[in-house]
Amino acid sequence: MLTLDQLAQIGRLQHLCEVHGWRVQLKRSTTPPHDVEELVYFTENGLWLDVLRVRSDTDAQAARLIRQSVVENRPCAVWEAEGTLEAVLDRLVELR
């Protein structure tokens, strides 16, 4: 059963998708029963690629990347946050 806090975070993630046009991709384990291991939310806006990776309520990471800038085979991050899902979602407000 989900807690009220978990339901609130699900609502915030749904808001990203509905209002801000974020898309979501499920990353599943390679071994049966292929459970979902993480959720990756992303959106592209001109120069930026915004990404949110969620593994659990306590393990989330977000970044704003410059799409055209690659350093050591990775896009260059201009903003990053990590920690609990709630804290990272709070920090995403900085990108608006």
PDB file of C-alpha atoms in Angstrom:
ATOM      1  CA  MET A   1       0.000   0.000   0.000  1.00  0.00           C
ATOM      2  CA  LEU A   2       1.278   3.479  -0.876  1.00  0.00           C
ATOM      3  CA  THR A   3       1.757   6.108   1.796  1.00  0.00           C
ATOM      4  CA  LEU A   4       0.317   9.609   1.450  1.00  0.00           C
ATOM      5  CA  ASP A   5       3.830  10.943   0.822  1.00  0.00           C
ATOM      6  CA  GLN A   6       4.374   8.438  -2.000  1.00  0.00           C
ATOM      7  CA  LEU A   7       1.034   9.406  -3.538  1.00  0.00           C
ATOM      8  CA  ALA A   8       2.050  13.075  -3.380  1.00  0.00           C
ATOM      9  CA  GLN A   9       5.313  12.345  -5.217  1.00  0.00           C
ATOM     10  CA  ILE A  10       3.439  10.342  -7.867  1.00  0.00           C
ATOM     11  CA  GLY A  11       1.190  13.365  -8.387  1.00  0.00           C
ATOM     12  CA  ARG A  12       4.218  15.623  -8.793  1.00  0.00           C
ATOM     13  CA  LEU A  13       5.723  13.255 -11.378  1.00  0.00           C
ATOM     14  CA  GLN A  14       2.418  13.133 -13.253  1.00  0.00           C
ATOM     15  CA  HIS A  15       2.384  16.954 -13.223  1.00  0.00           C
ATOM     16  CA  LEU A  16       5.803  17.017 -14.931  1.00  0.00           C
ATOM     17  CA  CYS A  17       4.444  14.829 -17.698  1.00  0.00           C
ATOM     18  CA  GLU A  18       1.106  16.560 -18.187  1.00  0.00           C
ATOM     19  CA  VAL A  19       1.986  20.220 -17.771  1.00  0.00           C
ATOM     20  CA  HIS A  20       5.638  20.392 -18.773  1.00  0.00           C
ATOM     21  CA  GLY A  21       5.650  17.709 -21.472  1.00  0.00           C
ATOM     22  CA  TRP A  22       8.105  15.344 -19.794  1.00  0.00           C
ATOM     23  CA  ARG A  23       8.200  11.792 -21.127  1.00  0.00           C
ATOM     24  CA  VAL A  24       8.940   8.700 -19.083  1.00  0.00           C
ATOM     25  CA  GLN A  25      10.941   5.588 -19.893  1.00  0.00           C
ATOM     26  CA  LEU A  26      10.983   2.464 -17.726  1.00  0.00           C
ATOM     27  CA  LYS A  27      14.283   0.671 -17.160  1.00  0.00           C
ATOM     28  CA  ARG A  28      13.659  -3.013 -16.393  1.00  0.00           C
ATOM     29  CA  SER A  29      16.001  -5.641 -14.979  1.00  0.00           C
ATOM     30  CA  THR A  30      17.578  -7.963 -17.519  1.00  0.00           C
ATOM     31  CA  THR A  31      16.586 -11.068 -15.577  1.00  0.00           C
ATOM     32  CA  PRO A  32      13.050 -12.437 -15.166  1.00  0.00           C
ATOM     33  CA  PRO A  33      10.563 -11.251 -13.994  1.00  0.00           C
ATOM     34  CA  HIS A  34      12.033  -8.023 -15.483  1.00  0.00           C
ATOM     35  CA  ASP A  35      10.915  -5.736 -12.664  1.00  0.00           C
ATOM     36  CA  VAL A  36      11.142  -1.984 -13.121  1.00  0.00           C
ATOM     37  CA  GLU A  37      14.467  -0.852 -11.630  1.00  0.00           C
ATOM     38  CA  GLU A  38      14.236   2.845 -12.404  1.00  0.00           C
ATOM     39  CA  LEU A  39      12.130   5.489 -14.070  1.00  0.00           C
ATOM     40  CA  VAL A  40      13.760   8.049 -16.345  1.00  0.00           C
ATOM     41  CA  TYR A  41      11.804  11.237 -17.039  1.00  0.00           C
ATOM     42  CA  PHE A  42      13.104  13.604 -19.714  1.00  0.00           C
ATOM     43  CA  THR A  43      12.238  16.587 -21.848  1.00  0.00           C
ATOM     44  CA  GLU A  44      14.069  18.481 -24.573  1.00  0.00           C
ATOM     45  CA  ASN A  45      13.737  22.213 -24.938  1.00  0.00           C
ATOM     46  CA  GLY A  46      15.942  23.843 -27.536  1.00  0.00           C
ATOM     47  CA  LEU A  47      19.462  23.806 -26.129  1.00  0.00           C
ATOM     48  CA  TRP A  48      18.534  21.822 -22.990  1.00  0.00           C
ATOM     49  CA  LEU A  49      17.904  18.193 -22.131  1.00  0.00           C
ATOM     50  CA  ASP A  50      16.374  17.870 -18.651  1.00  0.00           C
ATOM     51  CA  VAL A  51      16.530  14.411 -17.079  1.00  0.00           C
ATOM     52  CA  LEU A  52      15.172  12.947 -13.834  1.00  0.00           C
ATOM     53  CA  ARG A  53      16.195   9.427 -12.764  1.00  0.00           C
ATOM     54  CA  VAL A  54      14.201   7.744  -9.979  1.00  0.00           C
ATOM     55  CA  ARG A  55      15.229   4.440  -8.381  1.00  0.00           C
ATOM     56  CA  SER A  56      13.281   4.831  -5.137  1.00  0.00           C
ATOM     57  CA  ASP A  57      11.849   7.422  -2.745  1.00  0.00           C
ATOM     58  CA  THR A  58      15.357   7.896  -1.370  1.00  0.00           C
ATOM     59  CA  ASP A  59      17.402   7.644  -4.583  1.00  0.00           C
ATOM     60  CA  ALA A  60      16.742  10.253  -7.262  1.00  0.00           C
ATOM     61  CA  GLN A  61      18.913  12.399  -9.499  1.00  0.00           C
ATOM     62  CA  ALA A  62      18.161  15.221 -11.933  1.00  0.00           C
ATOM     63  CA  ALA A  63      20.232  17.256 -14.352  1.00  0.00           C
ATOM     64  CA  ARG A  64      19.978  19.903 -17.037  1.00  0.00           C
ATOM     65  CA  LEU A  65      22.341  19.045 -19.866  1.00  0.00           C
ATOM     66  CA  ILE A  66      23.521  21.073 -22.842  1.00  0.00           C
ATOM     67  CA  ARG A  67      22.462  18.908 -25.762  1.00  0.00           C
ATOM     68  CA  GLN A  68      25.231  20.012 -28.136  1.00  0.00           C
ATOM     69  CA  SER A  69      28.112  19.873 -25.633  1.00  0.00           C
ATOM     70  CA  VAL A  70      29.826  16.539 -25.015  1.00  0.00           C
ATOM     71  CA  VAL A  71      32.766  16.077 -22.637  1.00  0.00           C
ATOM     72  CA  GLU A  72      34.241  12.595 -22.190  1.00  0.00           C
ATOM     73  CA  ASN A  73      31.286  11.060 -24.095  1.00  0.00           C
ATOM     74  CA  ARG A  74      28.695  12.718 -21.813  1.00  0.00           C
ATOM     75  CA  PRO A  75      26.579  15.825 -22.347  1.00  0.00           C
ATOM     76  CA  CYS A  76      27.795  18.727 -20.212  1.00  0.00           C
ATOM     77  CA  ALA A  77      25.627  19.347 -17.109  1.00  0.00           C
ATOM     78  CA  VAL A  78      24.890  22.943 -16.131  1.00  0.00           C
ATOM     79  CA  TRP A  79      22.686  21.994 -13.154  1.00  0.00           C
ATOM     80  CA  GLU A  80      22.433  18.834 -11.030  1.00  0.00           C
ATOM     81  CA  ALA A  81      20.559  17.608  -7.955  1.00  0.00           C
ATOM     82  CA  GLU A  82      20.463  14.306  -6.118  1.00  0.00           C
ATOM     83  CA  GLY A  83      18.948  12.864  -2.971  1.00  0.00           C
ATOM     84  CA  THR A  84      15.430  11.881  -2.020  1.00  0.00           C
ATOM     85  CA  LEU A  85      12.749  12.095  -4.679  1.00  0.00           C
ATOM     86  CA  GLU A  86      10.974  14.824  -2.717  1.00  0.00           C
ATOM     87  CA  ALA A  87      14.140  16.949  -2.416  1.00  0.00           C
ATOM     88  CA  VAL A  88      15.035  16.556  -6.092  1.00  0.00           C
ATOM     89  CA  LEU A  89      11.496  17.468  -7.197  1.00  0.00           C
ATOM     90  CA  ASP A  90      11.703  20.558  -4.943  1.00  0.00           C
ATOM     91  CA  ARG A  91      14.964  21.556  -6.636  1.00  0.00           C
ATOM     92  CA  LEU A  92      13.534  21.098 -10.153  1.00  0.00           C
ATOM     93  CA  VAL A  93      11.614  24.341  -9.570  1.00  0.00           C
ATOM     94  CA  GLU A  94      14.965  26.121 -10.057  1.00  0.00           C
ATOM     95  CA  LEU A  95      14.885  25.191 -13.754  1.00  0.00           C
ATOM     96  CA  ARG A  96      11.681  27.073 -14.551  1.00  0.00           C
TER      97      ARG A  96
END
